[in-house]
Each structure stands twice: as C-alpha cells, then as structure tokens.
Amino acid sequence: GQNIDQPTEMTATEGAIVQINCTYQTSGFNGLFWYQQHAGEAPTFLSYNVLDGLEEKGRFSSFLSRSKGYSYLLLKELQMKDSASYLCALEDSNYQLIWGAGTKLIIKP
Amino acid sequence: TAGITQAPTSQILAAGRSMTLRCTQDMRHNAMYWYRQDLGLGLRLIHYSNTAGTTGKGEVPDGYSVSRANTDDFPLTLASAVPSQTSVYFCASSDKRGADTQYFGPGTRLTVL
C-alpha cells in the first residue's frame, strides 16, 4: 500500500516559518506533489519533487527524501492568506495520484 | 481563460435518482479526472481519461460512469444515487497523464438524501 500521513492541523504565527511533513510507505513512486486548498475552493499546484533534495519557489520550498520516506513543505514569512489546507500526493507507477488527507494550517496574527 | 468549469455548483438529490455532473475545460488538455473529497480523507480518484475516446477506472469507480466524447467535456454520471455518494466532486485536467500539474475545477457539492 501507499499510506500517506500528514498532521491533521497546525497553527503558526504570521511572519514565522512552518514545516508541514508528509510521510509515506511505498515500494516506489514517480514523484511527489504538494497542493494548496483554501476552504471551499479547488486545490492548486504548489510543487513537484522527483529527485531527493530541496526545491525552492519563493516563500515556499519542498523537500523529498526517498530513502527516509518523507517530504516536507516549508513556508516562510507566513501571511494570513497562507491559511489553507496543504495536500501531499504521490504519483504511483500507473500515473495515479494517491493523496494524503491534508494538513489544515491556521495562521494567527 | 475559464480553465475548468463544473456544473452544478451544488445539488441535493433523492436516493435512487440519477444525475450527471458536468465538466468542461478550455485548455485542450489530453487527460481529465474525477475525484471525490470527503472530510478526513484524501482526494480519491473515481475515473480518468488519458485522451478523448478513452476512459479508465480509478480507486473508487463503483456507482459512477464517465464518457469522453471530445477533448473538452468529461461528464460523470451517477446512475442510482446512494447517501454514501454525498461528497464534493472535483474535476481536473492535465496536459498529459504523469508528472504533470493537474488543474482543478471549482467542485460540485452533492448531497444524497
């Protein structure tokens, strides 16, 4: 199976840094996606990691370690608009996305 | 550019009735997908289509059918709705299947009573 685990909810302060983890158990996958989903809206793409290491994109960075079975999304200089759910998804060998349940991030002033 | 549109936005449906959820994209993407999203669970793939004229089953296909007569449209049909099909349904598309960003529609909130 490809169980994907994410914390259900996290709270952080405006201007701070937060790391959202995603752990998985799988024998193999093509890559790992992160999406953002504001309440009542559609998911939108944030990042895609194939190789181990850190991918930086503005205030958001995503990290993948295949050997350790985890990824994280790092959000810097948090803004109130970053309050959303963050979804981790693995692409399996059949190109199907297997999604985690998502982490609801609450930003406090 | 509209991207992906879905209709209706929300619907209340009596159990046993049929319903078609509509999805249209204007990006000329080859691949399209239908997901359901339930509280506490990740998005689950219902059906997909790699290109016009082809469809495939996802993780939870039972009770649903799809067709892909052309590139733009990918309707999802519930032949005889049951309360467990109460969910938010998202349609998505990507240029190709595999290692490609999926773009999501705004979703349809369906309640089956």
GROMACS .gro file of N, CA and C in nm, chain A residues 30 33 35 37 40-45 48 50 87 91 94-102, chain B residues 35 37 40-45 48 57-59 90 97-106:
model
  138
   30ASN      N    1   0.667   0.773  -0.874
   30ASN     CA    2   0.732   0.859  -0.974
   30ASN      C    3   0.777   0.991  -0.914
   33PHE      N    4   0.378   1.544  -0.516
   33PHE     CA    5   0.319   1.676  -0.535
   33PHE      C    6   0.276   1.737  -0.402
   35TYR      N    7  -0.010   2.044  -0.303
   35TYR     CA    8  -0.114   2.135  -0.348
   35TYR      C    9  -0.164   2.215  -0.227
   37GLN      N   10  -0.507   2.418  -0.079
   37GLN     CA   11  -0.652   2.425  -0.097
   37GLN      C   12  -0.712   2.516   0.009
   40GLY      N   13  -1.332   2.566   0.083
   40GLY     CA   14  -1.439   2.583  -0.014
   40GLY      C   15  -1.393   2.604  -0.157
   41GLU      N   16  -1.263   2.589  -0.180
   41GLU     CA   17  -1.209   2.612  -0.313
   41GLU      C   18  -1.140   2.487  -0.367
   42ALA      N   19  -1.093   2.497  -0.490
   42ALA     CA   20  -1.024   2.386  -0.555
   42ALA      C   21  -0.878   2.381  -0.514
   43PRO      N   22  -0.818   2.264  -0.514
   43PRO     CA   23  -0.673   2.255  -0.492
   43PRO      C   24  -0.597   2.325  -0.604
   44THR      N   25  -0.484   2.387  -0.570
   44THR     CA   26  -0.397   2.448  -0.669
   44THR      C   27  -0.254   2.399  -0.648
   45PHE      N   28  -0.182   2.380  -0.756
   45PHE     CA   29  -0.048   2.322  -0.756
   45PHE      C   30   0.053   2.413  -0.686
   48TYR      N   31   0.639   2.000  -0.727
   48TYR     CA   32   0.653   1.860  -0.766
   48TYR      C   33   0.799   1.821  -0.749
   50VAL      N   34   1.080   1.512  -0.782
   50VAL     CA   35   1.115   1.380  -0.834
   50VAL      C   36   1.242   1.329  -0.765
   87LEU      N   37  -0.203   1.971   0.076
   87LEU     CA   38  -0.223   1.832   0.038
   87LEU      C   39  -0.097   1.775  -0.024
   91GLU      N   40   0.261   1.022  -0.689
   91GLU     CA   41   0.222   0.968  -0.819
   91GLU      C   42   0.279   0.827  -0.829
   94ASN      N   43   0.152   0.388  -1.207
   94ASN     CA   44   0.045   0.395  -1.308
   94ASN      C   45  -0.001   0.538  -1.333
   95TYR      N   46   0.077   0.635  -1.284
   95TYR     CA   47   0.049   0.778  -1.301
   95TYR      C   48  -0.076   0.822  -1.226
   96GLN      N   49  -0.117   0.743  -1.127
   96GLN     CA   50  -0.232   0.781  -1.046
   96GLN      C   51  -0.183   0.852  -0.922
   97LEU      N   52  -0.250   0.961  -0.884
   97LEU     CA   53  -0.214   1.034  -0.763
   97LEU      C   54  -0.284   0.972  -0.643
   98ILE      N   55  -0.205   0.943  -0.540
   98ILE     CA   56  -0.256   0.895  -0.413
   98ILE      C   57  -0.240   1.009  -0.314
   99TRP      N   58  -0.351   1.055  -0.259
   99TRP     CA   59  -0.350   1.178  -0.181
   99TRP      C   60  -0.352   1.152  -0.031
  100GLY      N   61  -0.278   1.235   0.042
  100GLY     CA   62  -0.295   1.240   0.186
  100GLY      C   63  -0.422   1.316   0.219
  101ALA      N   64  -0.463   1.310   0.346
  101ALA     CA   65  -0.587   1.376   0.388
  101ALA      C   66  -0.571   1.526   0.401
  102GLY      N   67  -0.446   1.574   0.399
  102GLY     CA   68  -0.424   1.718   0.405
  102GLY      C   69  -0.398   1.769   0.546
  144TYR      N   70  -1.253   1.330  -0.912
  144TYR     CA   71  -1.221   1.294  -0.774
  144TYR      C   72  -1.341   1.323  -0.686
  146GLN      N   73  -1.399   1.423  -0.269
  146GLN     CA   74  -1.327   1.466  -0.149
  146GLN      C   75  -1.423   1.460  -0.030
  149GLY      N   76  -1.176   1.436   0.618
  149GLY     CA   77  -1.085   1.341   0.684
  149GLY      C   78  -1.018   1.243   0.591
  150LEU      N   79  -1.056   1.246   0.465
  150LEU     CA   80  -0.994   1.157   0.367
  150LEU      C   81  -0.927   1.240   0.258
  151GLY      N   82  -0.829   1.180   0.195
  151GLY     CA   83  -0.769   1.247   0.081
  151GLY      C   84  -0.860   1.240  -0.040
  152LEU      N   85  -0.827   1.319  -0.140
  152LEU     CA   86  -0.897   1.308  -0.268
  152LEU      C   87  -0.885   1.165  -0.319
  153ARG      N   88  -0.995   1.113  -0.370
  153ARG     CA   89  -0.993   0.976  -0.424
  153ARG      C   90  -1.038   0.981  -0.571
  154LEU      N   91  -0.961   0.915  -0.654
  154LEU     CA   92  -0.988   0.915  -0.798
  154LEU      C   93  -1.102   0.820  -0.830
  157TYR      N   94  -1.081   0.831  -1.481
  157TYR     CA   95  -0.993   0.921  -1.553
  157TYR      C   96  -1.004   0.894  -1.703
  166LYS      N   97  -1.075   0.326  -1.490
  166LYS     CA   98  -1.126   0.326  -1.355
  166LYS      C   99  -1.018   0.368  -1.256
  167GLY      N  100  -1.060   0.447  -1.159
  167GLY     CA  101  -0.971   0.488  -1.053
  167GLY      C  102  -0.987   0.403  -0.929
  168GLU      N  103  -0.968   0.464  -0.816
  168GLU     CA  104  -0.971   0.392  -0.688
  168GLU      C  105  -1.113   0.355  -0.644
  199PHE      N  106  -1.466   1.693  -0.758
  199PHE     CA  107  -1.378   1.780  -0.833
  199PHE      C  108  -1.341   1.714  -0.966
  206ARG      N  109  -0.094   1.264  -1.886
  206ARG     CA  110  -0.106   1.187  -1.762
  206ARG      C  111   0.034   1.149  -1.718
  207GLY      N  112   0.071   1.193  -1.600
  207GLY     CA  113   0.202   1.158  -1.548
  207GLY      C  114   0.293   1.278  -1.537
  208ALA      N  115   0.341   1.303  -1.416
  208ALA     CA  116   0.438   1.409  -1.388
  208ALA      C  117   0.394   1.543  -1.443
  209ASP      N  118   0.266   1.570  -1.436
  209ASP     CA  119   0.214   1.694  -1.491
  209ASP      C  120   0.114   1.754  -1.394
  210THR      N  121   0.116   1.886  -1.386
  210THR     CA  122   0.025   1.957  -1.296
  210THR      C  123  -0.119   1.931  -1.333
  211GLN      N  124  -0.200   1.901  -1.233
  211GLN     CA  125  -0.343   1.887  -1.255
  211GLN      C  126  -0.411   2.018  -1.215
  212TYR      N  127  -0.500   2.066  -1.300
  212TYR     CA  128  -0.577   2.187  -1.275
  212TYR      C  129  -0.719   2.145  -1.240
  213PHE      N  130  -0.768   2.201  -1.129
  213PHE     CA  131  -0.896   2.158  -1.077
  213PHE      C  132  -1.008   2.258  -1.106
  214GLY      N  133  -1.127   2.205  -1.126
  214GLY     CA  134  -1.246   2.287  -1.133
  214GLY      C  135  -1.290   2.327  -0.993
  215PRO      N  136  -1.392   2.412  -0.983
  215PRO     CA  137  -1.436   2.465  -0.854
  215PRO      C  138  -1.511   2.365  -0.767
   0.00000   0.00000   0.00000
